[in-house]
CSV table of C-alpha atoms in Angstrom, one decimal:
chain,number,residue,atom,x,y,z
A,117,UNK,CA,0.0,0.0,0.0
A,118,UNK,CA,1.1,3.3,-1.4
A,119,UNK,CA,1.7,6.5,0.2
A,120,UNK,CA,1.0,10.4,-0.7
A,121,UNK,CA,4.8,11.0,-0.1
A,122,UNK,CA,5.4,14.6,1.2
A,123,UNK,CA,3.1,14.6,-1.6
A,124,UNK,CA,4.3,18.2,-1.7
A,125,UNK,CA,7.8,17.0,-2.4
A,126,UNK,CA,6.5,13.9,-4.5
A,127,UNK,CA,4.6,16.4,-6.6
A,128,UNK,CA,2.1,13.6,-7.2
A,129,UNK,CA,-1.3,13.7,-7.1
A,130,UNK,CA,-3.3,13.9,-2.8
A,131,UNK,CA,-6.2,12.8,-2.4
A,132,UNK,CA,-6.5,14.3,1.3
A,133,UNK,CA,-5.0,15.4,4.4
A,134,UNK,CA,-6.4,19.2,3.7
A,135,UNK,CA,-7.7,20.7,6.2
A,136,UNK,CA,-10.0,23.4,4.2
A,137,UNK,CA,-10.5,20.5,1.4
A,138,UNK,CA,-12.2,18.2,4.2
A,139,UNK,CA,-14.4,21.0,5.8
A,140,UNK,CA,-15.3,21.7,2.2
A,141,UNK,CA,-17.1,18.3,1.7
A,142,UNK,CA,-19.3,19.1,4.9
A,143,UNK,CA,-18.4,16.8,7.7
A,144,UNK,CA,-15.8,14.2,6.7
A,145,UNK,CA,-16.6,10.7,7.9
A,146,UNK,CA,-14.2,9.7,10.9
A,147,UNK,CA,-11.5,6.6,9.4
A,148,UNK,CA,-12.5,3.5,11.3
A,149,UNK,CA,-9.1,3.8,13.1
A,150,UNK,CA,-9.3,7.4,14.6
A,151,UNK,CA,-10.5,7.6,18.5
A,152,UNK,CA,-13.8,7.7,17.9
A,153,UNK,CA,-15.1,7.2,21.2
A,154,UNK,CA,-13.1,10.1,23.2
A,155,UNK,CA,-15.6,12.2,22.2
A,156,UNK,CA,-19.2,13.5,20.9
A,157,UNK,CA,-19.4,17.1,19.8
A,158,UNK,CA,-18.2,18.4,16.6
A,159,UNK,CA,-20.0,21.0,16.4
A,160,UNK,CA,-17.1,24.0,17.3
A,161,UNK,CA,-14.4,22.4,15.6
A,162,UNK,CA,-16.5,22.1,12.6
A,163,UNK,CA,-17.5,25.8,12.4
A,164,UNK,CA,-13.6,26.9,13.3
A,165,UNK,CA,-12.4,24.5,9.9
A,166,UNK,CA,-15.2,26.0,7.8
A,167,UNK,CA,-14.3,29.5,8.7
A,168,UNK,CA,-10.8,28.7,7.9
A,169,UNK,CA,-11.5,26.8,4.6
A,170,UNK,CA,-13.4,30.0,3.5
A,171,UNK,CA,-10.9,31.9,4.4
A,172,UNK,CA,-8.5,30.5,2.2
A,173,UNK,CA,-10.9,30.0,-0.3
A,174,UNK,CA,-10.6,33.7,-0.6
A,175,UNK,CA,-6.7,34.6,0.3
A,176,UNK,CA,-4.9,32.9,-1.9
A,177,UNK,CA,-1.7,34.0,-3.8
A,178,UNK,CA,-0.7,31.9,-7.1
A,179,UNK,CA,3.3,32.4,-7.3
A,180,UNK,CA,3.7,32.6,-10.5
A,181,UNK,CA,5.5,34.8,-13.1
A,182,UNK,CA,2.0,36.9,-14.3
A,183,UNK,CA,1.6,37.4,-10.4
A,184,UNK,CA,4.1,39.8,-10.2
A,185,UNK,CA,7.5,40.2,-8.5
A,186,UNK,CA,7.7,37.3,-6.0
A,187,UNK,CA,10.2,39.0,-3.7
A,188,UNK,CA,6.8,41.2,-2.6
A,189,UNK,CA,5.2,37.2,-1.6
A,190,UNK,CA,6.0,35.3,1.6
A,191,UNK,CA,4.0,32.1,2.7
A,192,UNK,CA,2.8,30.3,5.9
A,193,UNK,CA,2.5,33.6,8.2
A,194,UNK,CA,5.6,35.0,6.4
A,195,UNK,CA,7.8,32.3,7.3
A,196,UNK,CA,8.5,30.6,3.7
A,197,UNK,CA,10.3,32.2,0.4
A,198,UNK,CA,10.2,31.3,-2.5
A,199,UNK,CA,13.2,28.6,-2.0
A,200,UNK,CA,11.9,27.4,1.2
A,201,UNK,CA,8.4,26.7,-0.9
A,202,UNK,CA,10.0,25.2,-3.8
A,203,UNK,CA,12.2,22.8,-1.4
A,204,UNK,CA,8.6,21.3,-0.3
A,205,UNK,CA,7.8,20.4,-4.0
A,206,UNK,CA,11.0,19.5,-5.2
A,207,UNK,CA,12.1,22.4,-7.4
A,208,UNK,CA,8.6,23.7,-8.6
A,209,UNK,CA,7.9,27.4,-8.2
A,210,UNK,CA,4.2,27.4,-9.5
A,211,UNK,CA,3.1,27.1,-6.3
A,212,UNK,CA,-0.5,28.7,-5.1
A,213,UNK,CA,-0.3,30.0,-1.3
A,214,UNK,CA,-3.2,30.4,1.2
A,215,UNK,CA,-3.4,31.9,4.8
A,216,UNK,CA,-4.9,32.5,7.5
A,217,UNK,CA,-3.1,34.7,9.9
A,218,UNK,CA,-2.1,33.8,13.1
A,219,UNK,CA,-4.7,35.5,15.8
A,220,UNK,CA,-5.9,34.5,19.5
A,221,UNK,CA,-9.3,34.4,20.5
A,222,UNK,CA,-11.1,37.2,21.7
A,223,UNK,CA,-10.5,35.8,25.3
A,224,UNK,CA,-7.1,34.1,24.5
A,225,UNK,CA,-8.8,30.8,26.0
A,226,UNK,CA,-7.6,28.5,22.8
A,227,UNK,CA,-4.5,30.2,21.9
A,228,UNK,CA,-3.2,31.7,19.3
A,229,UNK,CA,-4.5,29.6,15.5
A,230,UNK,CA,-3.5,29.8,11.8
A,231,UNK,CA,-4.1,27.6,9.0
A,232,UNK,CA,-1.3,27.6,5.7
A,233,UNK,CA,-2.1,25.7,2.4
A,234,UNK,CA,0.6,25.2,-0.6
A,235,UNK,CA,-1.1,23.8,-3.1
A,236,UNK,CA,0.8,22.6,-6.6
A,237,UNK,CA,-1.1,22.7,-9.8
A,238,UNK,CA,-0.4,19.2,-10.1
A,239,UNK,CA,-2.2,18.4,-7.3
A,240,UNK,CA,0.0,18.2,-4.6
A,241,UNK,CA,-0.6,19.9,-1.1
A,242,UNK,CA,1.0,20.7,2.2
A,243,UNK,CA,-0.9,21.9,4.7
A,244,UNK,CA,0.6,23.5,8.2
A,245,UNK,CA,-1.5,24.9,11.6
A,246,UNK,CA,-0.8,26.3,14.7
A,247,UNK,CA,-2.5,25.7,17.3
A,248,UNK,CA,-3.1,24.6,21.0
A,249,UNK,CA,-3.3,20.8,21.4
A,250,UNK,CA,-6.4,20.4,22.9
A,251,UNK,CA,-6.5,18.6,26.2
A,252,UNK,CA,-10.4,17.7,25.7
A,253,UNK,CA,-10.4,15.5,22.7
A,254,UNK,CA,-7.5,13.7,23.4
A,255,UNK,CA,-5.1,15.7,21.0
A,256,UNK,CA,-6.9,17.9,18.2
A,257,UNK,CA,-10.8,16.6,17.1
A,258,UNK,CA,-9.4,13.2,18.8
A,259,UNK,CA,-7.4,12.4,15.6
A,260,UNK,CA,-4.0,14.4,16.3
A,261,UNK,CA,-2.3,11.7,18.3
A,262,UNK,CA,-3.2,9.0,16.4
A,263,UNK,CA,-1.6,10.5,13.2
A,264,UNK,CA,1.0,12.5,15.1
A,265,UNK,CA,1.8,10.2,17.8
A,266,UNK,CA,1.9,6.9,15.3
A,267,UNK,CA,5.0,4.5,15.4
A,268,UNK,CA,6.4,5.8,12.3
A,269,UNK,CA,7.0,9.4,13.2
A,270,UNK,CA,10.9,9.3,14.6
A,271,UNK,CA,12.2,12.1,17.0
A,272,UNK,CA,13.2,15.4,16.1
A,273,UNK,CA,16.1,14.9,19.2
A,274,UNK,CA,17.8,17.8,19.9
A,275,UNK,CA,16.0,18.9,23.0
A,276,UNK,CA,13.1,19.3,20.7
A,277,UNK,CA,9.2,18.4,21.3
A,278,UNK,CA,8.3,17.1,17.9
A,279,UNK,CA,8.4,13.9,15.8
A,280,UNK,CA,8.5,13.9,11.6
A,281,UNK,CA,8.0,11.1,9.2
A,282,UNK,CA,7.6,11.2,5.3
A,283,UNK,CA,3.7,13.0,5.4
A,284,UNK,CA,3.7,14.3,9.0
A,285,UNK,CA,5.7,16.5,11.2
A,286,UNK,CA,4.8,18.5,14.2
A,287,UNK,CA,7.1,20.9,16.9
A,288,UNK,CA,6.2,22.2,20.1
A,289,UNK,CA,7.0,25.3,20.6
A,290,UNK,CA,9.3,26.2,23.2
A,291,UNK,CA,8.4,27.0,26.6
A,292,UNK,CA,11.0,29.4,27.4
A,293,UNK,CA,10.0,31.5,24.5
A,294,UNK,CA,6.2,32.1,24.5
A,295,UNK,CA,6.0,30.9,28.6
A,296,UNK,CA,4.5,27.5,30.4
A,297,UNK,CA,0.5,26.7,29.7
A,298,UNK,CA,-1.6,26.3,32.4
A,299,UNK,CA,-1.9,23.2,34.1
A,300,UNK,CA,-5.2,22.3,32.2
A,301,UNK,CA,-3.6,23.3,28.7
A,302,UNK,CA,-2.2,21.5,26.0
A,303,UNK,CA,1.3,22.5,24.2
A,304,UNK,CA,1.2,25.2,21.5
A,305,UNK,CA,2.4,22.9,18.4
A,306,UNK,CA,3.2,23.7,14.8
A,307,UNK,CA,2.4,20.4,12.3
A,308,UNK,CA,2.1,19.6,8.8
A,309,UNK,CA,0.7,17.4,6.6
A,310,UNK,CA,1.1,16.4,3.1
A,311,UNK,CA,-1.6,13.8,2.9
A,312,UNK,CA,-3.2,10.1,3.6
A,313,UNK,CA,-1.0,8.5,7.0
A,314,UNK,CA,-0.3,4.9,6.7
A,315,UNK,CA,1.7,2.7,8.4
A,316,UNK,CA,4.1,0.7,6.3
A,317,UNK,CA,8.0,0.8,7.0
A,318,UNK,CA,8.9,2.8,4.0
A,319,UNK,CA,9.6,5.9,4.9
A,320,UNK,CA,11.1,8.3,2.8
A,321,UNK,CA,13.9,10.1,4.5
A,322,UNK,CA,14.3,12.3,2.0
A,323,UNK,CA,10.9,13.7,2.2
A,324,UNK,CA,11.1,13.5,6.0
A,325,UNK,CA,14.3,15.9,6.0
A,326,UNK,CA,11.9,18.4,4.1
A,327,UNK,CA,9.4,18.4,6.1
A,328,UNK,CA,12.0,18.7,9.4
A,329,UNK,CA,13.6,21.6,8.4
A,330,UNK,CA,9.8,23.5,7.2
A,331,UNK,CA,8.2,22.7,10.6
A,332,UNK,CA,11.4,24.5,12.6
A,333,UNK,CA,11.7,27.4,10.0
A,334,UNK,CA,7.8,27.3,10.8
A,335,UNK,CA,8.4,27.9,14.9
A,336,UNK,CA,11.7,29.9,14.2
A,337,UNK,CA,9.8,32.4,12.4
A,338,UNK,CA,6.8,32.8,15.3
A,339,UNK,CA,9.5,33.1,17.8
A,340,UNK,CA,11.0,35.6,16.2
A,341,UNK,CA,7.5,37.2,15.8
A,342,UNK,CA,6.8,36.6,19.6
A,343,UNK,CA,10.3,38.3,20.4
A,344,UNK,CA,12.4,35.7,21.1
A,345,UNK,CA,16.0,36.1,20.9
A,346,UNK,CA,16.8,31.4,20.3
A,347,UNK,CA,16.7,30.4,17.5
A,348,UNK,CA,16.3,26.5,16.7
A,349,UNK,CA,18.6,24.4,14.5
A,350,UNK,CA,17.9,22.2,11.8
A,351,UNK,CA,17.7,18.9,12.8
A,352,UNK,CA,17.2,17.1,9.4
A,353,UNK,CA,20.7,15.9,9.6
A,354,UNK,CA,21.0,14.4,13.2
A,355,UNK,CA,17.5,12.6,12.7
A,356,UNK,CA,17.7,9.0,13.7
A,357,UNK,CA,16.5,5.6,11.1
A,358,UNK,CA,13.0,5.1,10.9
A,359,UNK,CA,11.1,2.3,12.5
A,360,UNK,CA,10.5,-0.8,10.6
A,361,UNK,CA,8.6,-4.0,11.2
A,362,UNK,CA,10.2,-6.8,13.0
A,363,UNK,CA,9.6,-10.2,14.6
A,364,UNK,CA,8.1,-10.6,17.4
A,365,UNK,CA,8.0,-13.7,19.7
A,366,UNK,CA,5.4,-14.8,21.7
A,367,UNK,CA,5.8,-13.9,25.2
A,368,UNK,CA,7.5,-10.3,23.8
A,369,UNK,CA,4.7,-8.7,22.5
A,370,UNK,CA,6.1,-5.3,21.4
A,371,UNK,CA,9.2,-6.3,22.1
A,372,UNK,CA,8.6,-5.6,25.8
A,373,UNK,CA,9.6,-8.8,28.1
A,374,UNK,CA,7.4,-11.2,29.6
A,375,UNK,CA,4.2,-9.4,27.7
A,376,UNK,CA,1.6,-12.0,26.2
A,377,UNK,CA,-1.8,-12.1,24.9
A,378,UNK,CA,-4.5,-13.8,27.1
A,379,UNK,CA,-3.7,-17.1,24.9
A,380,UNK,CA,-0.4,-16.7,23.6
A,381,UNK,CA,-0.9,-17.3,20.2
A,382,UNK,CA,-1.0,-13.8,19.0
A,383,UNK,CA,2.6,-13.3,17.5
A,384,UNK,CA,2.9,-14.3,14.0
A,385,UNK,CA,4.7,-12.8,10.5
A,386,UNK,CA,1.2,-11.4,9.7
A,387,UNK,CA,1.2,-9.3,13.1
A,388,UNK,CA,4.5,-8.0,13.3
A,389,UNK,CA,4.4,-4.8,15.0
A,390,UNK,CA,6.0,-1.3,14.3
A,391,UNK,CA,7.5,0.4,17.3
A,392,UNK,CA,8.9,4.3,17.5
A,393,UNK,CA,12.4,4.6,17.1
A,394,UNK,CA,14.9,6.7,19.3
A,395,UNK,CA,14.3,8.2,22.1
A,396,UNK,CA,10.8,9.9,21.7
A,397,UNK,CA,8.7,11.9,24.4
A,398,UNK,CA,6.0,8.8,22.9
A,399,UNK,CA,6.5,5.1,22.5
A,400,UNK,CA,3.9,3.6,20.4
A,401,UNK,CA,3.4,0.2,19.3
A,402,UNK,CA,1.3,-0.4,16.6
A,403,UNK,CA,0.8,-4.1,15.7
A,404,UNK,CA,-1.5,-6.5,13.0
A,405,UNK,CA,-1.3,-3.1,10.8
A,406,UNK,CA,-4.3,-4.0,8.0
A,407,UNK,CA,-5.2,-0.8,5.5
A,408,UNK,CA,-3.1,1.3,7.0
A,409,UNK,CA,-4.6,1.4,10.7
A,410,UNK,CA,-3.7,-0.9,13.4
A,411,UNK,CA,-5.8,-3.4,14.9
A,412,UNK,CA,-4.1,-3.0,18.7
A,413,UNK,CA,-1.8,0.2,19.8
A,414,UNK,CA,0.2,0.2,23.0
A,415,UNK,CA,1.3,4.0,23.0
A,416,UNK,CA,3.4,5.4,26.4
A,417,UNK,CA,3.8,8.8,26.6
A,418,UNK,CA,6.7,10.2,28.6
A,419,UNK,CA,6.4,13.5,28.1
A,420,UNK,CA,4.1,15.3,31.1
A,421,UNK,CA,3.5,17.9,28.1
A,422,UNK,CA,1.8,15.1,25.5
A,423,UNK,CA,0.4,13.2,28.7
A,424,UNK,CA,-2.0,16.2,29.7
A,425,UNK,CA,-3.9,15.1,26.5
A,426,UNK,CA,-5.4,12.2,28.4
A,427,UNK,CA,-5.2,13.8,32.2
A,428,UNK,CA,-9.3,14.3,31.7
A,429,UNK,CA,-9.9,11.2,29.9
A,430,UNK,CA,-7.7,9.3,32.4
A,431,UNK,CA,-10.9,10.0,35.4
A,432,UNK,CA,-13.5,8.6,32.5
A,433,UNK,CA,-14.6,4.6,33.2
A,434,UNK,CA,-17.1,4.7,36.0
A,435,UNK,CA,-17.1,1.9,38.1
A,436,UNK,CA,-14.6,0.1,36.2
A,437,UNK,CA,-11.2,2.2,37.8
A,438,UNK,CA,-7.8,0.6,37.5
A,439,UNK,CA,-6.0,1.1,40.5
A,440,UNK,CA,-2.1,0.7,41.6
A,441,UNK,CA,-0.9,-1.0,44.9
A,442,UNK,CA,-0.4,0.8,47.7
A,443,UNK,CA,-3.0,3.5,46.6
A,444,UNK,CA,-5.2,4.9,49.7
A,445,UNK,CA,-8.2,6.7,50.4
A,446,UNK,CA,-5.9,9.8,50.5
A,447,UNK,CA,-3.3,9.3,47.7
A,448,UNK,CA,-3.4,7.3,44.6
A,449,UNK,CA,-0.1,6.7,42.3
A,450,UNK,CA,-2.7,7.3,39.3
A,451,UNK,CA,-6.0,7.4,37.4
A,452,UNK,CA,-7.2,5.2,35.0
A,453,UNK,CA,-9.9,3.0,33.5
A,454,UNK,CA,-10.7,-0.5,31.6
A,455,UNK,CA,-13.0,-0.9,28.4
A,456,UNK,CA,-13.8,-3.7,26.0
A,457,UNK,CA,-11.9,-1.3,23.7
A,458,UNK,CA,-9.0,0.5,25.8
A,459,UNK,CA,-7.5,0.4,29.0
A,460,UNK,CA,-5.7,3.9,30.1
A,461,UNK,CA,-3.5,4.6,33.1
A,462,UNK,CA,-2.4,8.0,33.7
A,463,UNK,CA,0.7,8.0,36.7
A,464,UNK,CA,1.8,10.4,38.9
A,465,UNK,CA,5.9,10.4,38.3
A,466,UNK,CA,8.7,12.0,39.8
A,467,UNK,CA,9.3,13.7,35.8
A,468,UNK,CA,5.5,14.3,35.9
A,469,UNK,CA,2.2,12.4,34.4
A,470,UNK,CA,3.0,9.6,32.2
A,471,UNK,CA,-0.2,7.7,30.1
A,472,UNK,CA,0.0,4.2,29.7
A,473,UNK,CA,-2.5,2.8,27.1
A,474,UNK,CA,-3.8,0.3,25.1
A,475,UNK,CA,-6.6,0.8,22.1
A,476,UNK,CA,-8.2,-1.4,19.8
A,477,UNK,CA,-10.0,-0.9,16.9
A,478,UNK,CA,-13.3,-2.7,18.2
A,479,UNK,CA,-14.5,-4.4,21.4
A,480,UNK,CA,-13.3,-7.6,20.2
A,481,UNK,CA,-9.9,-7.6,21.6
A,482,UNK,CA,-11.2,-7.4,25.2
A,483,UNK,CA,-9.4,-10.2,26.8
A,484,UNK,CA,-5.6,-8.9,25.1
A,485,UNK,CA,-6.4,-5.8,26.7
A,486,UNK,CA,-6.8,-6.9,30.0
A,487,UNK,CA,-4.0,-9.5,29.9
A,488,UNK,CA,-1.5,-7.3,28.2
A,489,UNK,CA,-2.3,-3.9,30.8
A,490,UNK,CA,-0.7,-4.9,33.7
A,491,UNK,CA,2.5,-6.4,32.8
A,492,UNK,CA,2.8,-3.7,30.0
A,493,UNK,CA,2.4,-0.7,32.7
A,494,UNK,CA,5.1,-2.5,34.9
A,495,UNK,CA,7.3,-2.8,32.3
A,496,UNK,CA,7.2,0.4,30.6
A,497,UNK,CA,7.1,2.3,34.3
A,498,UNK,CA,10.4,1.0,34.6
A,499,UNK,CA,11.8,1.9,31.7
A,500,UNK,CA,10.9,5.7,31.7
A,501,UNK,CA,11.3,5.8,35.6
A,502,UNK,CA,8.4,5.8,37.1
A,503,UNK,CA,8.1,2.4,38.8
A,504,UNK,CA,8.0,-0.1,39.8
A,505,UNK,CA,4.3,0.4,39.5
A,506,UNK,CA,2.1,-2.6,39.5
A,507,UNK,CA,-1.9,-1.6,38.6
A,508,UNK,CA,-4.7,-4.0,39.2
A,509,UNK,CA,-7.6,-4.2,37.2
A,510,UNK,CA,-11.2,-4.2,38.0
A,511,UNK,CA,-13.5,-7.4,37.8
């Protein structure tokens, strides 16, 4: 199964990924995969993308020679020349631009927001946003982290808060420059997208250079708006191999020791999982990968900046809690919850939260879930720190 390649760099023909392009076919229908049941209400987001798509719809600036001098022309917020655009779509200069500034609510509540579309007459697009992760839906409309947080993005490193793959990329901006969020808020991020997400091992790393060194131009150039003196290198260079599928045996699901499914016999060629590489602020396994989403994910996420996402969700589950030995009336290590579907576990660290979770696509995987949750907790607390930690489950 193919894959839009930066389709902005592969100059070939997207058939998604746009932002503006999805509002403008009235509500898209979620994928199958996507984390459908975080939440309801689409009713906000919905109006905010239409907005935005009509917008651009009516901003747009086609770089071209009969468009006058482009040296008068800058894209994405002013971020991008015309090198920096043409670097996106390998060499081509015909490219069309459409913004919408960067602004902040009325209140300031969300944060600031802006919305950038390059759009290739051959049909290729990149589209970039800023915005506040938000902390309600799990990530952004509950689909951010499972295309931004997948097992193929690899770590930006550096010091940075962002992962990049072939079609995705997405940076945090720094703390020290625009200050700390509330406790309740998500990170302010900058992402990008150049198309359909899947989850083969091919990743370009050509295209995901590209797409490293547009996302930090992208931040460098709003810190410099917001005053800020740093200014962030390029990390296409130093980025580290992509994951890839491997072999798995049967009482290493993941490749995480001592981890089995409730009868073992889960493992096989056709299941072999992919699993981030590096060291990430997430580590996601994503296993028995069939068009292009993953039956099971086992995602842990380090980072007490991308664990807010799931702080809310993490008191969801009613009566069925998850709980952690030694937990009393007064203190508990945690929060956390068991479905059919997903088990989460959200732990109080001495680096800060950390989310431990498991999601399948349907209710069918319910005894994996709550065979592989326990173990999979222990295992991963230790490895980022936090244990030991040992959760149990309720009946």
């Amino acid at each position: 199964m193919s894959e839009h390649r930066t389709t902005a760099a592969a100059d070939t023909e997207d058939g998604g990924g746009d932002v503006a392009a999805a509002v403008a076919a009235a509500a898209p229908r979620r994928p199958w995969w996507h984390w459908r049941r975080l939440t309801h209400g689409r009713l906000r987001p919905a109006l905010a993308a239409a907005l935005a798509g009509a917008l651009l719809g009516g901003t747009a600036v086609a770089w071209q020679a009969q468009a006058g001098p482009f040296a008068e022309e800058r894209a994405c917020w002013g971020a991008f020349d015309e090198d920096d655009v043409a670097d996106l779509f390998h060499g081509k200069r015909d490219i069309e631009a459409s913004d919408v500034p960067v602004t902040t609510s009325r209140t300031g509540s969300e944060g600031p927001s802006g919305l950038c579309r390059l759009t290739s007459p051959r049909g290729a697009r990149v589209t970039a946003r800023l915005h506040r992760l938000d902390v309600r839906f799990g990530g952004a409309g509950d689909t951010w982290a499972d295309e931004y947080l997948s097992a193929r993005m690899t770590p930006l490193g550096g010091g940075l808060l962002g992962m990049v793959s072939d079609t995705r990329a997405w940076l945090a901006v720094p703390e020290g420059c625009v200050g700390r969020p509330r406790e309740d808020e998500g990170p302010l991020v900058v992402d990008m997208e150049t198309g359909w997400t899947v989850y083969d091992d091919e990743v370009d790393t050509d295209e995901r250079a590209r797409l490293a060194r547009a996302v930090v131009t992208l931040v460098n150039d709003y810190m410099t708006d917001q005053g800020c003196t740093r200014t962030l290198a390029d990390p296409a260079d130093g980025l580290g191999a992509p994951a890839r599928f491997t072999d798995e045996k049967r009482d290493a699901i993941c490749g995480v020791e001592g981890l089995r499914t409730h009868d073992g016999q889960d493992a096989d060629h056709y299941r072999r999982p992919l699993v981030t590489a590096g060291d990430a602020p997430v580590r996601t396994c994503d296993r028995d990968v069939l068009f292009g989403h993953p039956s099971l994910r086992l995602m842990t996420v380090a980072d007490p900046r991308l664990a807010v996402l799931y702080k809310d969700l993490s008191y969801d589950g009613g009566q069925r809690r998850i709980r952690a030995d030694g937990d009393t009336r007064r203190h508990s290590r945690g929060h956390g919850f068991l479905r059919d579907d997903m088990a989460l576990y959200q732990a109080e660290c001495q680096t800060g939260d950390v989310t431990f979770l498991i999601r399948a696509d349907d209710g069918e995987r319910a005894a994996d879930i709550r065979a592989l949750m326990p173990r999979y907790v222990a295992a991963e607390a230790d490895r980022v720190g936090c244990g030991p930690l040992r959760i149990r489950l309720p009946r």
